[in-house]
Coordinates of C-alpha atoms in Angstrom, one line a residue:
X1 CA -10.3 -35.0 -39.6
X2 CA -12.0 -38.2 -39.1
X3 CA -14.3 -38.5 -36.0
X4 CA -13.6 -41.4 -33.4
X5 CA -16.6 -44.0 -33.8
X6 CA -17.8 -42.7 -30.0
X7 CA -18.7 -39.6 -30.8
X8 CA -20.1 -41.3 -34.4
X9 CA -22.7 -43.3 -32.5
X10 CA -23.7 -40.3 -30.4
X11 CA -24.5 -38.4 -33.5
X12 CA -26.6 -41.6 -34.8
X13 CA -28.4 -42.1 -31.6
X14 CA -29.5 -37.9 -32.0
X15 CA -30.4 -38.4 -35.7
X16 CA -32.5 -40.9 -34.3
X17 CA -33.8 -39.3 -31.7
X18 CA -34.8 -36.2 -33.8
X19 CA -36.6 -38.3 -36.6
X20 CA -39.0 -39.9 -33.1
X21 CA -39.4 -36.8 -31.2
X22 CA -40.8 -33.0 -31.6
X23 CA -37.8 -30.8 -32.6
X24 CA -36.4 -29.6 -29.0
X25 CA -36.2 -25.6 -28.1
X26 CA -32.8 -24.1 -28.6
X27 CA -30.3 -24.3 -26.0
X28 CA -29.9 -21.1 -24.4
X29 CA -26.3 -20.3 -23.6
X30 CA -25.1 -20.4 -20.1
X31 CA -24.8 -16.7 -18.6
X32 CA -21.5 -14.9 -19.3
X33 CA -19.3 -14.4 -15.6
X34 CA -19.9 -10.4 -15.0
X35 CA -16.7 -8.8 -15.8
X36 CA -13.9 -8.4 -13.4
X37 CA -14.2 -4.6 -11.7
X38 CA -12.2 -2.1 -12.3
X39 CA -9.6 -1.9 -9.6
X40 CA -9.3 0.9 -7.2
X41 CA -5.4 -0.1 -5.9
X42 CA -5.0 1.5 -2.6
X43 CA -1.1 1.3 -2.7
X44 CA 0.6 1.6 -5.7
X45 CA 4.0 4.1 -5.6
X46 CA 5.5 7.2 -7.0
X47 CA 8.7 7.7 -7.5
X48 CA 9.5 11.5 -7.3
X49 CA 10.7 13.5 -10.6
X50 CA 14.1 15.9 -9.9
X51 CA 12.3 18.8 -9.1
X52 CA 9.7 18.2 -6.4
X53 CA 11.3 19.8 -3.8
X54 CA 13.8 22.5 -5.8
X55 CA 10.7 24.0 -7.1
X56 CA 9.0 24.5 -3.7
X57 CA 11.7 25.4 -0.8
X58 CA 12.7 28.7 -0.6
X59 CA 16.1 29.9 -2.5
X60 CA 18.0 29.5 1.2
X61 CA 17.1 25.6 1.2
X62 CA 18.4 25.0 -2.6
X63 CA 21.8 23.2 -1.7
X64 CA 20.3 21.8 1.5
X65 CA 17.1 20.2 0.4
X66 CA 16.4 17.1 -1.0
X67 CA 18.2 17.0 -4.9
X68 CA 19.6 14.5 -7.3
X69 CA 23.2 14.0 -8.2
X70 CA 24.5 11.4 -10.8
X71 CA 27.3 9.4 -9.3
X72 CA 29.0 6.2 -9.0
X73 CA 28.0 3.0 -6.8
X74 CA 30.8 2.1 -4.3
X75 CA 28.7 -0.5 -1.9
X76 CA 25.3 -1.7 -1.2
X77 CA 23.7 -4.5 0.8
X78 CA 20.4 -5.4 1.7
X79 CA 20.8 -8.1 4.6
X80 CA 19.4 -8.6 8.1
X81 CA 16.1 -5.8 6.7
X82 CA 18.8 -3.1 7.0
X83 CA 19.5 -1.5 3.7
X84 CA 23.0 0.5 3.3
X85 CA 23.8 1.8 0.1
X86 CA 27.6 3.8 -0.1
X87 CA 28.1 6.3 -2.7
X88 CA 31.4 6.4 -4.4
X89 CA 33.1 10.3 -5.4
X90 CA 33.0 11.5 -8.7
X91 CA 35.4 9.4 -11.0
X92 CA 35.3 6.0 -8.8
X93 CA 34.7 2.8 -10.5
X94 CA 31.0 1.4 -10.2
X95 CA 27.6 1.4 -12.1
X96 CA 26.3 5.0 -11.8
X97 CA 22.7 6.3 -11.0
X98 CA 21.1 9.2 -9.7
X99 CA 20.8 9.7 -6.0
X100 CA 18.7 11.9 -3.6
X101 CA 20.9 13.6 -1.4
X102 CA 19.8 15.7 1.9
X103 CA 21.6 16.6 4.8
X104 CA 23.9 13.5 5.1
X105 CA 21.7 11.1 3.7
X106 CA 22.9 9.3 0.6
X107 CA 19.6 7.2 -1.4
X108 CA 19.9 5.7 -4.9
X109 CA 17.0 5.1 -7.0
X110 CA 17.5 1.2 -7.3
X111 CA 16.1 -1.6 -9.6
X112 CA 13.9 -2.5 -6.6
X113 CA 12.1 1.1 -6.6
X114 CA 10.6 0.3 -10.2
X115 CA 11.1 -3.1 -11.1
X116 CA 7.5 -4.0 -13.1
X117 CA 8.1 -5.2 -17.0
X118 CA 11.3 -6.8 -16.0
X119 CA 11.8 -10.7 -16.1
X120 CA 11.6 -11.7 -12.1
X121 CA 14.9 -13.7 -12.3
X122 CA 16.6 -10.1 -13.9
X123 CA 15.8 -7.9 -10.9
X124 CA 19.0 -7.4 -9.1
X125 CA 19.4 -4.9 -6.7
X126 CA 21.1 -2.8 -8.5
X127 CA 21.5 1.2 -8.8
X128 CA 19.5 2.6 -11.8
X129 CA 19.1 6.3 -13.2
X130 CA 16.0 8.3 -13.9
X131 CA 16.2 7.1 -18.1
X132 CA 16.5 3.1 -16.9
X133 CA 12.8 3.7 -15.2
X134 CA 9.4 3.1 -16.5
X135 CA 8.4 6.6 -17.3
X136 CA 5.1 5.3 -15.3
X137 CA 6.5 5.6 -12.2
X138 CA 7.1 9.1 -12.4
X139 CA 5.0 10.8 -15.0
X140 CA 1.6 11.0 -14.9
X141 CA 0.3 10.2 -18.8
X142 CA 2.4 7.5 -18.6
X143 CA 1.3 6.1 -15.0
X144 CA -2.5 6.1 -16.2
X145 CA -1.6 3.9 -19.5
X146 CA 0.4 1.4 -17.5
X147 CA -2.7 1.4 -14.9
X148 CA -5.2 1.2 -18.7
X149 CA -2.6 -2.0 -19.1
X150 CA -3.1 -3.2 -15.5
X151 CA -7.4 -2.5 -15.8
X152 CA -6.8 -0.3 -12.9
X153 CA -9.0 2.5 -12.6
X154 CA -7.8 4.4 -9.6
X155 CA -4.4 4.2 -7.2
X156 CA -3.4 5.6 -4.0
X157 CA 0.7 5.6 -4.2
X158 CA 3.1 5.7 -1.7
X159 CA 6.1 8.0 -1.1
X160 CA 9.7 6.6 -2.3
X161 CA 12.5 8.9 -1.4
X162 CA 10.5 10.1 1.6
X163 CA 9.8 6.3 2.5
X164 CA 6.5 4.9 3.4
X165 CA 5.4 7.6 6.4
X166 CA 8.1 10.6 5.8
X167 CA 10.9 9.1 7.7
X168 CA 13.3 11.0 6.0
X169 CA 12.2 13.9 7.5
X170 CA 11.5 12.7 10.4
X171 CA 15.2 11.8 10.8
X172 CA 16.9 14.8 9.6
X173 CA 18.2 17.3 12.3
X174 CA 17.0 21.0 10.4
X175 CA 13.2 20.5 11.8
X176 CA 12.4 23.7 9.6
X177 CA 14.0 22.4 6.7
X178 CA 11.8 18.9 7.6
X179 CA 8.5 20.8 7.5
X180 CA 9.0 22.7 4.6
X181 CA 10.0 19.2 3.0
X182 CA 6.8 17.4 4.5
X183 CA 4.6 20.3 3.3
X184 CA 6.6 20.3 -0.5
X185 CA 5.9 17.1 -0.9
X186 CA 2.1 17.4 0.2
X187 CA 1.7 20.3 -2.0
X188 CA 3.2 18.3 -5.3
X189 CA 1.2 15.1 -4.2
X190 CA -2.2 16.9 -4.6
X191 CA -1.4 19.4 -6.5
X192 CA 0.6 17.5 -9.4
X193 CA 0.3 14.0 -8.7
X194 CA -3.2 14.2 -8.4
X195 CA -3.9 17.0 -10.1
X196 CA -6.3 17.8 -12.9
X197 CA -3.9 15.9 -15.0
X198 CA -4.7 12.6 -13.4
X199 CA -8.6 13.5 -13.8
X200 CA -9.3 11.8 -10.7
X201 CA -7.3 8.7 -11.5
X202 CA -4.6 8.6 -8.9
X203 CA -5.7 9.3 -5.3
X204 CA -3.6 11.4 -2.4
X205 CA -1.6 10.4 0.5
X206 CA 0.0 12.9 2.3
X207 CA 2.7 13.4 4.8
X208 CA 3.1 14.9 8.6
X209 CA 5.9 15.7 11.0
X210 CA 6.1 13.0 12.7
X211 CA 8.3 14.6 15.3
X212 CA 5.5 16.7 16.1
X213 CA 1.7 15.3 17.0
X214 CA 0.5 19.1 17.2
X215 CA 2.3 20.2 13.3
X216 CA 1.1 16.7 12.1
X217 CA -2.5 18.0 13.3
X218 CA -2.1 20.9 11.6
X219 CA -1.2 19.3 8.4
X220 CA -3.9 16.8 8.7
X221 CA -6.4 19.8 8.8
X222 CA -4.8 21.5 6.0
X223 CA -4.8 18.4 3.6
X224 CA -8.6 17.6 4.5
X225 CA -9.4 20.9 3.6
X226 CA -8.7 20.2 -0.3
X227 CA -10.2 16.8 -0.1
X228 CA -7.7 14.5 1.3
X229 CA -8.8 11.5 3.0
X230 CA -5.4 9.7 3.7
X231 CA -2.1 9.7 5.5
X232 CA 0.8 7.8 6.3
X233 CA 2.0 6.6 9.5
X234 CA 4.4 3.7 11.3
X235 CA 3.3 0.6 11.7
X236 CA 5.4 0.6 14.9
X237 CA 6.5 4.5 15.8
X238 CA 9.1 3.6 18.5
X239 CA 11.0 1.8 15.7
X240 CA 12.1 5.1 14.8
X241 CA 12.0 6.8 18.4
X242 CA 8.9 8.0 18.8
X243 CA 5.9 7.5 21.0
X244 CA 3.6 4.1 21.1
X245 CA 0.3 4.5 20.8
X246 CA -0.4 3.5 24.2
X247 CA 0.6 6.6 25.2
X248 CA -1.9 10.1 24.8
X249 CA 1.3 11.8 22.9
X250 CA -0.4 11.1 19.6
X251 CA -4.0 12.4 20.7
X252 CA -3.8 15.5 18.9
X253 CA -2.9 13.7 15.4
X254 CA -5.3 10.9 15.9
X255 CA -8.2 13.8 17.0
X256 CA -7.6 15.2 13.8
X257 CA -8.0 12.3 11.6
X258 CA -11.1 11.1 13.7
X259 CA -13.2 14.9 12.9
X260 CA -11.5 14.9 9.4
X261 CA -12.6 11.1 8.3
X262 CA -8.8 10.8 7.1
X263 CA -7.7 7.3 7.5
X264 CA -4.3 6.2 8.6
X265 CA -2.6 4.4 6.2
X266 CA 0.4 2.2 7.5
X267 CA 2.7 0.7 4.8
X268 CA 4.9 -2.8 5.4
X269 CA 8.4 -0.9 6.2
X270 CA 7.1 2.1 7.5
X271 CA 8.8 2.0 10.8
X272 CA 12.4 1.6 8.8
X273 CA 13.2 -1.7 10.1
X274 CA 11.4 -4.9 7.9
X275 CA 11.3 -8.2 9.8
X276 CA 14.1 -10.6 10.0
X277 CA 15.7 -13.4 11.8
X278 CA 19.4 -12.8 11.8
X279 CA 21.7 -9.8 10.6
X280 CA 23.3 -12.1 7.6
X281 CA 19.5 -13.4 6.5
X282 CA 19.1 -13.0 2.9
X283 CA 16.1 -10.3 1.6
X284 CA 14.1 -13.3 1.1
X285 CA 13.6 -14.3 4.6
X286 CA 12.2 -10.9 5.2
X287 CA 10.1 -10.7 2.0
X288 CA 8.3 -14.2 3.4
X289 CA 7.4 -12.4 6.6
X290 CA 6.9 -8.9 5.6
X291 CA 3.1 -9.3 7.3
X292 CA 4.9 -9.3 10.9
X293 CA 5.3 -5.6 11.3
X294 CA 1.4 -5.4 10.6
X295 CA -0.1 -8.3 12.7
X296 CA 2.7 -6.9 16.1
X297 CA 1.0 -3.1 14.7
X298 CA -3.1 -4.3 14.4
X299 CA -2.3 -5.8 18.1
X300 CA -0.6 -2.2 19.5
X301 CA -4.0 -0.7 17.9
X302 CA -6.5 -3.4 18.9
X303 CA -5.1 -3.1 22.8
X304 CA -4.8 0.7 22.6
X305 CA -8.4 2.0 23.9
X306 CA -8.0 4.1 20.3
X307 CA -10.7 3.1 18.8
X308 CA -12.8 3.3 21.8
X309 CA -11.6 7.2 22.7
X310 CA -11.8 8.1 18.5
X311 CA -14.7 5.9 17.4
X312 CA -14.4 7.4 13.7
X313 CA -10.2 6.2 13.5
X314 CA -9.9 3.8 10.8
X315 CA -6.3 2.4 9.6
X316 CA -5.4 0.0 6.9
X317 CA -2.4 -2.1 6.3
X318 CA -0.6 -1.8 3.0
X319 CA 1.2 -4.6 1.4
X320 CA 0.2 -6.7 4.4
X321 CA -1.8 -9.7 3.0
X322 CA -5.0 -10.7 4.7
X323 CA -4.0 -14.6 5.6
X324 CA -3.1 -13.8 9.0
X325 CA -5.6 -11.5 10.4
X326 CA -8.3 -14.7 11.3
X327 CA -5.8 -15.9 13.9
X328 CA -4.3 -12.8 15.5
X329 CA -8.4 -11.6 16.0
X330 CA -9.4 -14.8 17.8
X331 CA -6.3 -15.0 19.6
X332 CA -6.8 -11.2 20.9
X333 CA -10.2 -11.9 21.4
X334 CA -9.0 -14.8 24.0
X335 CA -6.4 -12.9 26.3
X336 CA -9.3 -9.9 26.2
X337 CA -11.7 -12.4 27.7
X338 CA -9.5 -13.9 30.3
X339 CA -6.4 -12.1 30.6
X340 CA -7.6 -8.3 30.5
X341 CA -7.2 -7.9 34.0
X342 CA -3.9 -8.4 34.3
X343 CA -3.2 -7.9 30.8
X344 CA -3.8 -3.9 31.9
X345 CA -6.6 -3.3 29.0
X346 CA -9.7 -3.9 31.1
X347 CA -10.2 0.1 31.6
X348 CA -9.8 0.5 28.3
X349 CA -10.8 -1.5 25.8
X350 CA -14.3 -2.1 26.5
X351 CA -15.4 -4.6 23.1
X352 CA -14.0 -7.2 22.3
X353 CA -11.3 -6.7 20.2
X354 CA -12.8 -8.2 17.2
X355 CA -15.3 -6.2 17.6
X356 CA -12.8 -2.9 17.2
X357 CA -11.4 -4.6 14.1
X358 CA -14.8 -4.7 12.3
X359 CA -15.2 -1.2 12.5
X360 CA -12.0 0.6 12.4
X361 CA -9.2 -2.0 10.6
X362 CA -9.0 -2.8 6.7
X363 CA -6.4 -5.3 5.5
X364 CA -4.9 -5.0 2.1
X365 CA -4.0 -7.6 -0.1
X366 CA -2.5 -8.2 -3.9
X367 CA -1.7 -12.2 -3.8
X368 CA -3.6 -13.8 -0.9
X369 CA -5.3 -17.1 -2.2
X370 CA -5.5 -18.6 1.0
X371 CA -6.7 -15.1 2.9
X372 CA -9.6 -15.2 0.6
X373 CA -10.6 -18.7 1.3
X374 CA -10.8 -17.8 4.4
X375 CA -12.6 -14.7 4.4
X376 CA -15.7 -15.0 6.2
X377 CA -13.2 -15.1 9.1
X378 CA -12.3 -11.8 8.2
X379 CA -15.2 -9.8 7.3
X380 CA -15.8 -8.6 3.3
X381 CA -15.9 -5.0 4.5
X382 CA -12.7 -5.0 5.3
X383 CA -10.6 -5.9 2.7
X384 CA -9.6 -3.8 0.4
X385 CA -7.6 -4.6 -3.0
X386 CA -4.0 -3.5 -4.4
X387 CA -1.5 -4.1 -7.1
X388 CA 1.7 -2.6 -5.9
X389 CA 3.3 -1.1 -8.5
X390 CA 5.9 -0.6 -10.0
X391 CA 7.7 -2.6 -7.1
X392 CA 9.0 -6.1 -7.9
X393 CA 6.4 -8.0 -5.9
X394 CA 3.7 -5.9 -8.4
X395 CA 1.2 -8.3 -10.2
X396 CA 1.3 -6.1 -12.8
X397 CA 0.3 -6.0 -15.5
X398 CA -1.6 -8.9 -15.0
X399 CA -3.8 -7.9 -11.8
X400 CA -7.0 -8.5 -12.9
X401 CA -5.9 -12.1 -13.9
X402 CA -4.6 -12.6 -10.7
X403 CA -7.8 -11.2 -9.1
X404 CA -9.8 -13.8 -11.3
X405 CA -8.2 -16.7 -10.8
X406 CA -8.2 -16.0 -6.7
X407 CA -11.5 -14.3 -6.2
X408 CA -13.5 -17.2 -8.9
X409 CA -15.4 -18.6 -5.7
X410 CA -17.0 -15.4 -4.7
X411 CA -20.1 -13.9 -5.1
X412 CA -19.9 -11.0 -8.1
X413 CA -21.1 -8.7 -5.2
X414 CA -18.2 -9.5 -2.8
X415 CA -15.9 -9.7 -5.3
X416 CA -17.4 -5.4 -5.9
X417 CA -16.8 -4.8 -2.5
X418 CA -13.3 -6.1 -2.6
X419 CA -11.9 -5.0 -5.9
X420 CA -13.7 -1.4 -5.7
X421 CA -16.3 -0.7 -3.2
X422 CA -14.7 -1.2 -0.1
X423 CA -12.3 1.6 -0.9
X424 CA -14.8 4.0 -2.3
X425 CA -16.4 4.3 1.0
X426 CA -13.2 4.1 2.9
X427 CA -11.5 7.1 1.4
X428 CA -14.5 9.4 0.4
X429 CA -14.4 9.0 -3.5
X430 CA -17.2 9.7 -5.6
X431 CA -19.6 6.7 -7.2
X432 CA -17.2 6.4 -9.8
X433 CA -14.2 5.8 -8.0
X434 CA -12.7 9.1 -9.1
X435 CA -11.1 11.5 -6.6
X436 CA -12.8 14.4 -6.4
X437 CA -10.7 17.8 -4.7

């Protein structure tokens, strides 16, 4: 090719100069970026195989307990947050999928459930069966190649047909059958999930009663016993009818995760009613504002005297973003310093409540450009990092580019912290980021 006269004269002007001057050392190269971490995702999901809960309830609960059925589609919407799926008999027209059914409750695995290596303009919601799913997000050998794929080294995962926090158990009306569900599910989470299969890879979170501050105590115990350092709760309890967490009904619970170091993990969704504006908004008017649930819950938290009554309580928003949290802290911070009087917190909240989120709060994030820019308002040791999958807002497989291109201004150290570190400390794992029973 022949070379623009520019760049000629440039080579003429070196010749020269190397013919008039001493030969020049040679250039060193400049040093390589470190390499992105390996992730440590602290909510990913599982969908549940068939047989998690017909292999574990006693022979009386078989055609009560949670199983799947094959059957047709008859109706299902998705407007306003409110999600109502209608099953249609054996025979009916429709697409068919498989379906968990307990007590009167009706749930189809959906294209929204596991949605990663689809185009984003060909996820519909749509009902799917067990054979049109990415074997990852049920089976284990296959979950740690996608997270190989993703450079993801460990992942905490989320319940599916239980919901984010067990509220299908906390909704059924056979409170036996409910524990003996929560406790199934518990047993198959550490025991299969994350057993020696997973060699440490994919992290527990476990279930309580919900119904019941004293079981869920119990269960907390029992969990922490075999090395469990995390469990899922409602953003907003009275969502689903129980207690704030103003009140002292949850004292026993929160006791249990303060002398057991288990952290409460709240999940966008986990009080079974996403944000909205309207009852005909589309899903993407609630997908914008998913964050809501979790800035109204950090608030409930920050204003509870909690933190000051359990001062080893920590909880960390799932799928919440990090953008927002700057704001709602100063602004808290504000009506603490001139409104606690009246505002009824000044007997109980005796920091600032800034002060309460430094200690005890962590934000979680997958696609946050602008939280990151602003996260010296925030506080690096409390972010932690995620890639949701196999859900349809999932970066996958493409995390760590996503994590590069957002995270490129920071320090390789913060960037650690973030990607890895952060939840090392926060949920007990070993040096290594490895689980360890």
């Amino acid at each position: 090719m022949e070379t623009p006269e520019p760049e000629i004269a440039a080579h003429r002007r070196h010749d020269t100069d190397l013919q008039s001057s001493p030969p020049s050392p040679p250039s060193r190269p400049a040093p390589a970026s470190p390499p992105f971490p390996r992730i440590i995702s602290v909510d990913d999901h599982t969908v549940e195989p068939p047989a998690v809960w017909a292999d574990r309830l006693p022979a009386k609960y078989q055609d009560t307990g949670p199983r799947v059925v094959r059957a047709p589609l008859k109706d299902m919407s998705f407007l306003g947050g409110k999600f109502a799926p209608v099953m249609g008999a054996p025979g009916d027209d429709g697409p068919v999928g498989d379906w968990w059914v307990y007590e009167d409750l009706h749930r189809p695995l959906t294209r929204l459930d596991t949605a990663v290596g689809y185009d984003r303009d060909e996820i519909r919601l749509e009902v799917i069966t067990y054979e049109q799913m990415r074997p990852g997000s049920y089976d284990v050998p296959a979950r740690l190649a996608d997270m190989d794929v993703n450079h993801v080294q460990s992942a905490l995962c989320f319940p599916t047909f239980p919901r984010f926090c067990g509220q299908t158990f906390t909704e059924a009306e056979d409170r036996e059958l409910g524990l003996l569900c929560v406790r199934a599910y518990n047993d198959w989470m550490v025991e299969e999930w994350c057993g020696p299969r997973a060699g440490g890879r994919l992290i527990p979170l476990t279930l309580v009663p919900l119904w019941d501050a004293g079981l869920a105590a119990a269960e907390v115990r029992r969990n922490a016993a075999r090395g469990v350092r995390a469990v899922a709760f409602s953003e907003i309890p009275p969502h689903l009818g129980l207690p704030s967490v103003h009140t002292d009904e949850w004292d026993p619970f929160l006791a249990a995760c303060d002398e057991t170091g288990t952290v409460i993990a709240m999940h966008i969704g986990s009080s079974s009613r996403m944000p909205s504006t309207s009852p005909d908004a589309p899903p993407a008017v609630g997908s914008t504002i998913t964050f809501a649930n979790c800035c109204f819950s950090m608030v409930d938290w920050l204003m509870s005297g909690k933190f000051e009554r359990f001062p080893n309580l920590r909880v960390m928003y799932a799928e919440g973003q990090i953008g927002w949290i700057p704001y709602v802290i100063e602004r808290a911070d504000v009506v603490w310093e001139e409104n606690r009087g009246w505002g009824g917190v000044a007997d109980r909240v005796r920091r600032r409540p800034s002060e309460y989120f430094a200690e005890h709060v962590f934000g979680c994030f997958f696609d946050d450009a602008f939280g990151l820019r602003n996260l010296d308002s925030i506080g690096v040791g409390n972010v932690l990092y995620e890639t949701d999958y196999p859900h349809s807002d999932s970066t996958w497989p493409k995390s760590r580019e996503v994590g590069e291109a957002q995270m490129g201004h920071l320090a390789p150290d913060v960037v650690e912290r973030i990607v890895r570190g952060n939840a090392i400390d926060l949920l007990g794992l070993s040096p290594e980021g490895l689980w360890v029973a």
